[in-house]
C-alpha positions as protocol buffer text, in pm:
chain_id: "A"
residue {
  index: 1
  type: UNK
  ca { x: 4988 y: -2848 z: 1172 }
}
residue {
  index: 2
  type: UNK
  ca { x: 4655 y: -3022 z: 1133 }
}
residue {
  index: 3
  type: UNK
  ca { x: 4628 y: -3016 z: 1511 }
}
residue {
  index: 4
  type: UNK
  ca { x: 4690 y: -2642 z: 1508 }
}
residue {
  index: 5
  type: UNK
  ca { x: 4413 y: -2598 z: 1251 }
}
residue {
  index: 6
  type: UNK
  ca { x: 4178 y: -2788 z: 1481 }
}
residue {
  index: 7
  type: UNK
  ca { x: 4279 y: -2575 z: 1780 }
}
residue {
  index: 8
  type: UNK
  ca { x: 4223 y: -2254 z: 1582 }
}
residue {
  index: 9
  type: UNK
  ca { x: 3878 y: -2382 z: 1490 }
}
residue {
  index: 10
  type: UNK
  ca { x: 3792 y: -2464 z: 1853 }
}
residue {
  index: 11
  type: UNK
  ca { x: 3898 y: -2110 z: 1949 }
}
residue {
  index: 12
  type: UNK
  ca { x: 3669 y: -1968 z: 1678 }
}
residue {
  index: 13
  type: UNK
  ca { x: 3975 y: -1824 z: 1500 }
}
residue {
  index: 14
  type: UNK
  ca { x: 3840 y: -1932 z: 1163 }
}
residue {
  index: 15
  type: UNK
  ca { x: 4050 y: -1705 z: 941 }
}
residue {
  index: 16
  type: UNK
  ca { x: 4370 y: -1833 z: 1102 }
}
residue {
  index: 17
  type: UNK
  ca { x: 4245 y: -2190 z: 1071 }
}
residue {
  index: 18
  type: UNK
  ca { x: 4179 y: -2154 z: 698 }
}
residue {
  index: 19
  type: UNK
  ca { x: 4506 y: -1970 z: 633 }
}
residue {
  index: 20
  type: UNK
  ca { x: 4702 y: -2248 z: 803 }
}
residue {
  index: 21
  type: UNK
  ca { x: 4498 y: -2522 z: 636 }
}
residue {
  index: 22
  type: UNK
  ca { x: 4582 y: -2375 z: 295 }
}
residue {
  index: 23
  type: UNK
  ca { x: 4948 y: -2449 z: 367 }
}
residue {
  index: 24
  type: UNK
  ca { x: 4859 y: -2813 z: 421 }
}
residue {
  index: 25
  type: UNK
  ca { x: 4573 y: -2911 z: 194 }
}
residue {
  index: 26
  type: UNK
  ca { x: 4312 y: -2700 z: 10 }
}
residue {
  index: 27
  type: UNK
  ca { x: 4052 y: -2966 z: 83 }
}
residue {
  index: 28
  type: UNK
  ca { x: 4114 y: -2919 z: 455 }
}
residue {
  index: 29
  type: UNK
  ca { x: 4077 y: -2542 z: 410 }
}
residue {
  index: 30
  type: UNK
  ca { x: 3744 y: -2593 z: 232 }
}
residue {
  index: 31
  type: UNK
  ca { x: 3623 y: -2813 z: 516 }
}
residue {
  index: 32
  type: UNK
  ca { x: 3722 y: -2548 z: 770 }
}
residue {
  index: 33
  type: UNK
  ca { x: 3551 y: -2271 z: 572 }
}
residue {
  index: 34
  type: UNK
  ca { x: 3236 y: -2478 z: 553 }
}
residue {
  index: 35
  type: UNK
  ca { x: 3217 y: -2518 z: 931 }
}
residue {
  index: 36
  type: UNK
  ca { x: 3107 y: -2157 z: 976 }
}
residue {
  index: 37
  type: UNK
  ca { x: 2728 y: -2162 z: 956 }
}
residue {
  index: 38
  type: UNK
  ca { x: 2600 y: -1873 z: 1166 }
}
residue {
  index: 39
  type: UNK
  ca { x: 2791 y: -1591 z: 994 }
}
residue {
  index: 40
  type: UNK
  ca { x: 2731 y: -1569 z: 618 }
}
residue {
  index: 41
  type: UNK
  ca { x: 2975 y: -1282 z: 565 }
}
residue {
  index: 42
  type: UNK
  ca { x: 3258 y: -1459 z: 745 }
}
residue {
  index: 43
  type: UNK
  ca { x: 3183 y: -1781 z: 561 }
}
residue {
  index: 44
  type: UNK
  ca { x: 3204 y: -1604 z: 228 }
}
residue {
  index: 45
  type: UNK
  ca { x: 3530 y: -1434 z: 330 }
}
residue {
  index: 46
  type: UNK
  ca { x: 3683 y: -1771 z: 417 }
}
residue {
  index: 47
  type: UNK
  ca { x: 3574 y: -1924 z: 87 }
}
residue {
  index: 48
  type: UNK
  ca { x: 3725 y: -1627 z: -98 }
}
residue {
  index: 49
  type: UNK
  ca { x: 4055 y: -1695 z: 79 }
}
residue {
  index: 50
  type: UNK
  ca { x: 4041 y: -2052 z: -46 }
}
residue {
  index: 51
  type: UNK
  ca { x: 3940 y: -1942 z: -398 }
}
residue {
  index: 52
  type: UNK
  ca { x: 4228 y: -1695 z: -423 }
}
residue {
  index: 53
  type: UNK
  ca { x: 4477 y: -1960 z: -311 }
}
residue {
  index: 54
  type: UNK
  ca { x: 4342 y: -2224 z: -549 }
}
residue {
  index: 55
  type: UNK
  ca { x: 4344 y: -1991 z: -852 }
}
residue {
  index: 56
  type: UNK
  ca { x: 4687 y: -1848 z: -782 }
}
residue {
  index: 57
  type: UNK
  ca { x: 4841 y: -2190 z: -725 }
}
residue {
  index: 58
  type: UNK
  ca { x: 4715 y: -2342 z: -1050 }
}
residue {
  index: 59
  type: UNK
  ca { x: 5002 y: -2405 z: -1290 }
}
residue {
  index: 60
  type: UNK
  ca { x: 4809 y: -2554 z: -1580 }
}
residue {
  index: 61
  type: UNK
  ca { x: 4704 y: -2389 z: -1903 }
}
residue {
  index: 62
  type: UNK
  ca { x: 4470 y: -2093 z: -1902 }
}
residue {
  index: 63
  type: UNK
  ca { x: 4174 y: -2305 z: -2010 }
}
residue {
  index: 64
  type: UNK
  ca { x: 4242 y: -2567 z: -1744 }
}
residue {
  index: 65
  type: UNK
  ca { x: 4269 y: -2303 z: -1474 }
}
residue {
  index: 66
  type: UNK
  ca { x: 3935 y: -2154 z: -1571 }
}
residue {
  index: 67
  type: UNK
  ca { x: 3766 y: -2494 z: -1577 }
}
residue {
  index: 68
  type: UNK
  ca { x: 3904 y: -2571 z: -1231 }
}
residue {
  index: 69
  type: UNK
  ca { x: 3788 y: -2233 z: -1106 }
}
residue {
  index: 70
  type: UNK
  ca { x: 3437 y: -2296 z: -1236 }
}
residue {
  index: 71
  type: UNK
  ca { x: 3439 y: -2640 z: -1076 }
}
residue {
  index: 72
  type: UNK
  ca { x: 3548 y: -2476 z: -751 }
}
residue {
  index: 73
  type: UNK
  ca { x: 3249 y: -2240 z: -766 }
}
residue {
  index: 74
  type: UNK
  ca { x: 3016 y: -2539 z: -767 }
}
residue {
  index: 75
  type: UNK
  ca { x: 3172 y: -2662 z: -444 }
}
residue {
  index: 76
  type: UNK
  ca { x: 3064 y: -2342 z: -268 }
}
residue {
  index: 77
  type: UNK
  ca { x: 2696 y: -2430 z: -330 }
}
residue {
  index: 78
  type: UNK
  ca { x: 2612 y: -2087 z: -468 }
}
residue {
  index: 79
  type: UNK
  ca { x: 2790 y: -1888 z: -197 }
}
residue {
  index: 80
  type: UNK
  ca { x: 3042 y: -1749 z: -448 }
}
residue {
  index: 81
  type: UNK
  ca { x: 2964 y: -1619 z: -796 }
}
residue {
  index: 82
  type: UNK
  ca { x: 3189 y: -1581 z: -1097 }
}
residue {
  index: 83
  type: UNK
  ca { x: 3215 y: -1207 z: -1029 }
}
residue {
  index: 84
  type: UNK
  ca { x: 3360 y: -1285 z: -684 }
}
residue {
  index: 85
  type: UNK
  ca { x: 3662 y: -1469 z: -822 }
}
residue {
  index: 86
  type: UNK
  ca { x: 3728 y: -1268 z: -1140 }
}
residue {
  index: 87
  type: UNK
  ca { x: 3965 y: -1027 z: -955 }
}
residue {
  index: 88
  type: UNK
  ca { x: 4193 y: -1322 z: -876 }
}
residue {
  index: 89
  type: UNK
  ca { x: 4268 y: -1381 z: -1244 }
}
residue {
  index: 90
  type: UNK
  ca { x: 4533 y: -1190 z: -1440 }
}
residue {
  index: 91
  type: UNK
  ca { x: 4428 y: -866 z: -1606 }
}
residue {
  index: 92
  type: UNK
  ca { x: 4500 y: -1015 z: -1949 }
}
residue {
  index: 93
  type: UNK
  ca { x: 4248 y: -1298 z: -1908 }
}
residue {
  index: 94
  type: UNK
  ca { x: 3992 y: -1290 z: -2189 }
}
residue {
  index: 95
  type: UNK
  ca { x: 3630 y: -1247 z: -2094 }
}
residue {
  index: 96
  type: UNK
  ca { x: 3539 y: -1506 z: -2359 }
}
residue {
  index: 97
  type: UNK
  ca { x: 3701 y: -1771 z: -2141 }
}
residue {
  index: 98
  type: UNK
  ca { x: 3435 y: -1706 z: -1875 }
}
residue {
  index: 99
  type: UNK
  ca { x: 3143 y: -1676 z: -2114 }
}
residue {
  index: 100
  type: UNK
  ca { x: 2960 y: -1987 z: -1994 }
}
residue {
  index: 101
  type: UNK
  ca { x: 3002 y: -1904 z: -1625 }
}
residue {
  index: 102
  type: UNK
  ca { x: 2900 y: -1541 z: -1676 }
}
residue {
  index: 103
  type: UNK
  ca { x: 2590 y: -1641 z: -1872 }
}
residue {
  index: 104
  type: UNK
  ca { x: 2498 y: -1885 z: -1596 }
}
residue {
  index: 105
  type: UNK
  ca { x: 2544 y: -1614 z: -1335 }
}
residue {
  index: 106
  type: UNK
  ca { x: 2330 y: -1371 z: -1537 }
}
residue {
  index: 107
  type: UNK
  ca { x: 2059 y: -1636 z: -1566 }
}
residue {
  index: 108
  type: UNK
  ca { x: 2061 y: -1673 z: -1188 }
}
residue {
  index: 109
  type: UNK
  ca { x: 2031 y: -1296 z: -1143 }
}
residue {
  index: 110
  type: UNK
  ca { x: 1749 y: -1286 z: -1394 }
}
residue {
  index: 111
  type: UNK
  ca { x: 1560 y: -1552 z: -1198 }
}
residue {
  index: 112
  type: UNK
  ca { x: 1612 y: -1357 z: -878 }
}
residue {
  index: 113
  type: UNK
  ca { x: 1484 y: -1039 z: -1044 }
}
residue {
  index: 114
  type: UNK
  ca { x: 1174 y: -1221 z: -1168 }
}
residue {
  index: 115
  type: UNK
  ca { x: 1115 y: -1359 z: -821 }
}
residue {
  index: 116
  type: UNK
  ca { x: 1150 y: -1012 z: -668 }
}
residue {
  index: 117
  type: UNK
  ca { x: 907 y: -874 z: -927 }
}
residue {
  index: 118
  type: UNK
  ca { x: 655 y: -1141 z: -831 }
}
residue {
  index: 119
  type: UNK
  ca { x: 701 y: -1063 z: -461 }
}
residue {
  index: 120
  type: UNK
  ca { x: 652 y: -692 z: -534 }
}
residue {
  index: 121
  type: UNK
  ca { x: 335 y: -767 z: -729 }
}
residue {
  index: 122
  type: UNK
  ca { x: 208 y: -983 z: -443 }
}
residue {
  index: 123
  type: UNK
  ca { x: 288 y: -708 z: -192 }
}
residue {
  index: 124
  type: UNK
  ca { x: 111 y: -448 z: -409 }
}
residue {
  index: 125
  type: UNK
  ca { x: -191 y: -675 z: -444 }
}
residue {
  index: 126
  type: UNK
  ca { x: -195 y: -730 z: -68 }
}
residue {
  index: 127
  type: UNK
  ca { x: -174 y: -354 z: -5 }
}
residue {
  index: 128
  type: UNK
  ca { x: -464 y: -296 z: -243 }
}
residue {
  index: 129
  type: UNK
  ca { x: -670 y: -556 z: -58 }
}
residue {
  index: 130
  type: UNK
  ca { x: -593 y: -388 z: 274 }
}
residue {
  index: 131
  type: UNK
  ca { x: -694 y: -47 z: 137 }
}
residue {
  index: 132
  type: UNK
  ca { x: -1016 y: -196 z: 6 }
}
residue {
  index: 133
  type: UNK
  ca { x: -1086 y: -358 z: 342 }
}
residue {
  index: 134
  type: UNK
  ca { x: -1024 y: -29 z: 524 }
}
residue {
  index: 135
  type: UNK
  ca { x: -1254 y: 151 z: 283 }
}
residue {
  index: 136
  type: UNK
  ca { x: -1521 y: -114 z: 332 }
}
residue {
  index: 137
  type: UNK
  ca { x: -1487 y: -93 z: 710 }
}
residue {
  index: 138
  type: UNK
  ca { x: -1532 y: 284 z: 695 }
}
residue {
  index: 139
  type: UNK
  ca { x: -1867 y: 233 z: 520 }
}
residue {
  index: 140
  type: UNK
  ca { x: -1984 y: -61 z: 731 }
}
residue {
  index: 141
  type: UNK
  ca { x: -2265 y: -24 z: 979 }
}
residue {
  index: 142
  type: UNK
  ca { x: -2498 y: -245 z: 1178 }
}
residue {
  index: 143
  type: UNK
  ca { x: -2866 y: -182 z: 1236 }
}
residue {
  index: 144
  type: UNK
  ca { x: -2960 y: -242 z: 1601 }
}
residue {
  index: 145
  type: UNK
  ca { x: -3322 y: -329 z: 1660 }
}
residue {
  index: 146
  type: UNK
  ca { x: -3484 y: -128 z: 1936 }
}
residue {
  index: 147
  type: UNK
  ca { x: -3574 y: -454 z: 2110 }
}
residue {
  index: 148
  type: UNK
  ca { x: -3222 y: -591 z: 2090 }
}
residue {
  index: 149
  type: UNK
  ca { x: -3106 y: -748 z: 2416 }
}
residue {
  index: 150
  type: UNK
  ca { x: -2752 y: -763 z: 2556 }
}
residue {
  index: 151
  type: UNK
  ca { x: -2619 y: -1111 z: 2489 }
}
residue {
  index: 152
  type: UNK
  ca { x: -2510 y: -1149 z: 2853 }
}
residue {
  index: 153
  type: UNK
  ca { x: -2726 y: -927 z: 3073 }
}
residue {
  index: 154
  type: UNK
  ca { x: -3047 y: -975 z: 2873 }
}
residue {
  index: 155
  type: UNK
  ca { x: -3107 y: -604 z: 2915 }
}
residue {
  index: 156
  type: UNK
  ca { x: -3228 y: -381 z: 2635 }
}
residue {
  index: 157
  type: UNK
  ca { x: -2925 y: -241 z: 2453 }
}
residue {
  index: 158
  type: UNK
  ca { x: -3095 y: 91 z: 2382 }
}
residue {
  index: 159
  type: UNK
  ca { x: -3221 y: 139 z: 2739 }
}
residue {
  index: 160
  type: UNK
  ca { x: -3157 y: 485 z: 2884 }
}
residue {
  index: 161
  type: UNK
  ca { x: -3097 y: 541 z: 3255 }
}
residue {
  index: 162
  type: UNK
  ca { x: -3223 y: 196 z: 3328 }
}
residue {
  index: 163
  type: UNK
  ca { x: -3550 y: 253 z: 3144 }
}
residue {
  index: 164
  type: UNK
  ca { x: -3658 y: 121 z: 2810 }
}
residue {
  index: 165
  type: UNK
  ca { x: -3790 y: 436 z: 2646 }
}
residue {
  index: 166
  type: UNK
  ca { x: -3687 y: 396 z: 2285 }
}
residue {
  index: 167
  type: UNK
  ca { x: -3986 y: 391 z: 2058 }
}
residue {
  index: 168
  type: UNK
  ca { x: -4071 y: 499 z: 1708 }
}
residue {
  index: 169
  type: UNK
  ca { x: -4056 y: 879 z: 1678 }
}
residue {
  index: 170
  type: UNK
  ca { x: -3915 y: 921 z: 2031 }
}
residue {
  index: 171
  type: UNK
  ca { x: -3598 y: 1125 z: 2081 }
}
residue {
  index: 172
  type: UNK
  ca { x: -3385 y: 1016 z: 2379 }
}
residue {
  index: 173
  type: UNK
  ca { x: -3212 y: 1278 z: 2590 }
}
residue {
  index: 174
  type: UNK
  ca { x: -3079 y: 1057 z: 2872 }
}
residue {
  index: 175
  type: UNK
  ca { x: -2752 y: 873 z: 2911 }
}
residue {
  index: 176
  type: UNK
  ca { x: -2720 y: 553 z: 2710 }
}
residue {
  index: 177
  type: UNK
  ca { x: -2472 y: 290 z: 2823 }
}
residue {
  index: 178
  type: UNK
  ca { x: -2205 y: 214 z: 2561 }
}
residue {
  index: 179
  type: UNK
  ca { x: -2232 y: -117 z: 2382 }
}
residue {
  index: 180
  type: UNK
  ca { x: -2059 y: -323 z: 2117 }
}
residue {
  index: 181
  type: UNK
  ca { x: -2224 y: -479 z: 1816 }
}
residue {
  index: 182
  type: UNK
  ca { x: -2034 y: -749 z: 1627 }
}
residue {
  index: 183
  type: UNK
  ca { x: -2071 y: -839 z: 1259 }
}
residue {
  index: 184
  type: UNK
  ca { x: -2240 y: -1163 z: 1359 }
}
residue {
  index: 185
  type: UNK
  ca { x: -2524 y: -955 z: 1503 }
}
residue {
  index: 186
  type: UNK
  ca { x: -2456 y: -1014 z: 1873 }
}
residue {
  index: 187
  type: UNK
  ca { x: -2463 y: -706 z: 2092 }
}
residue {
  index: 188
  type: UNK
  ca { x: -2309 y: -662 z: 2436 }
}
residue {
  index: 189
  type: UNK
  ca { x: -2358 y: -375 z: 2676 }
}
residue {
  index: 190
  type: UNK
  ca { x: -2067 y: -228 z: 2870 }
}
residue {
  index: 191
  type: UNK
  ca { x: -2062 y: -187 z: 3246 }
}
residue {
  index: 192
  type: UNK
  ca { x: -1825 y: 6 z: 3470 }
}
residue {
  index: 193
  type: UNK
  ca { x: -1582 y: -285 z: 3501 }
}
residue {
  index: 194
  type: UNK
  ca { x: -1563 y: -328 z: 3125 }
}
residue {
  index: 195
  type: UNK
  ca { x: -1748 y: -511 z: 2853 }
}
residue {
  index: 196
  type: UNK
  ca { x: -1901 y: -846 z: 2937 }
}
residue {
  index: 197
  type: UNK
  ca { x: -1701 y: -1125 z: 2778 }
}
residue {
  index: 198
  type: UNK
  ca { x: -1874 y: -1422 z: 2924 }
}
residue {
  index: 199
  type: UNK
  ca { x: -1986 y: -1555 z: 2588 }
}
residue {
  index: 200
  type: UNK
  ca { x: -1832 y: -1839 z: 2389 }
}
């Protein structure tokens, strides 16, 4: 039967492998359930199969069964919570018997909530920074000196129709070649084949 469990596992028939392993040894079933790593939902489903079997097979006193169930939860490394295995207990089980486990689970949820709040605050702060940057960019400008040269062509940026005619009080009516001015102060004039990018 152990060989059959191994064959099921090799065929990726994990549910069948765990179901058969439970008839042999719960420890073997746990090992089979733990082999699934790339499918969290399937892995949880397999562990729930093991949990249901373990809880239903316990023949000890109520307190012993609960202690064993809590110990079992620790073996799942956080994959299962107390609320996942509560349906496997009888309806007449007292909630007081699970008080410690429930409080621990609530503490974990509280930590997750606090972490999510912090992530939301960080995201809000980041969004505010982006809005401020966009607002600042909308107001940003660069003053281009009338004698400014293209960083590549060494031609006057404000030249019109090939002539340098920009002077104080002079209004240009010709065609000015497009150009780019960067925050560092460098300016580059465009040509028909695109902007010059021959700078470091």
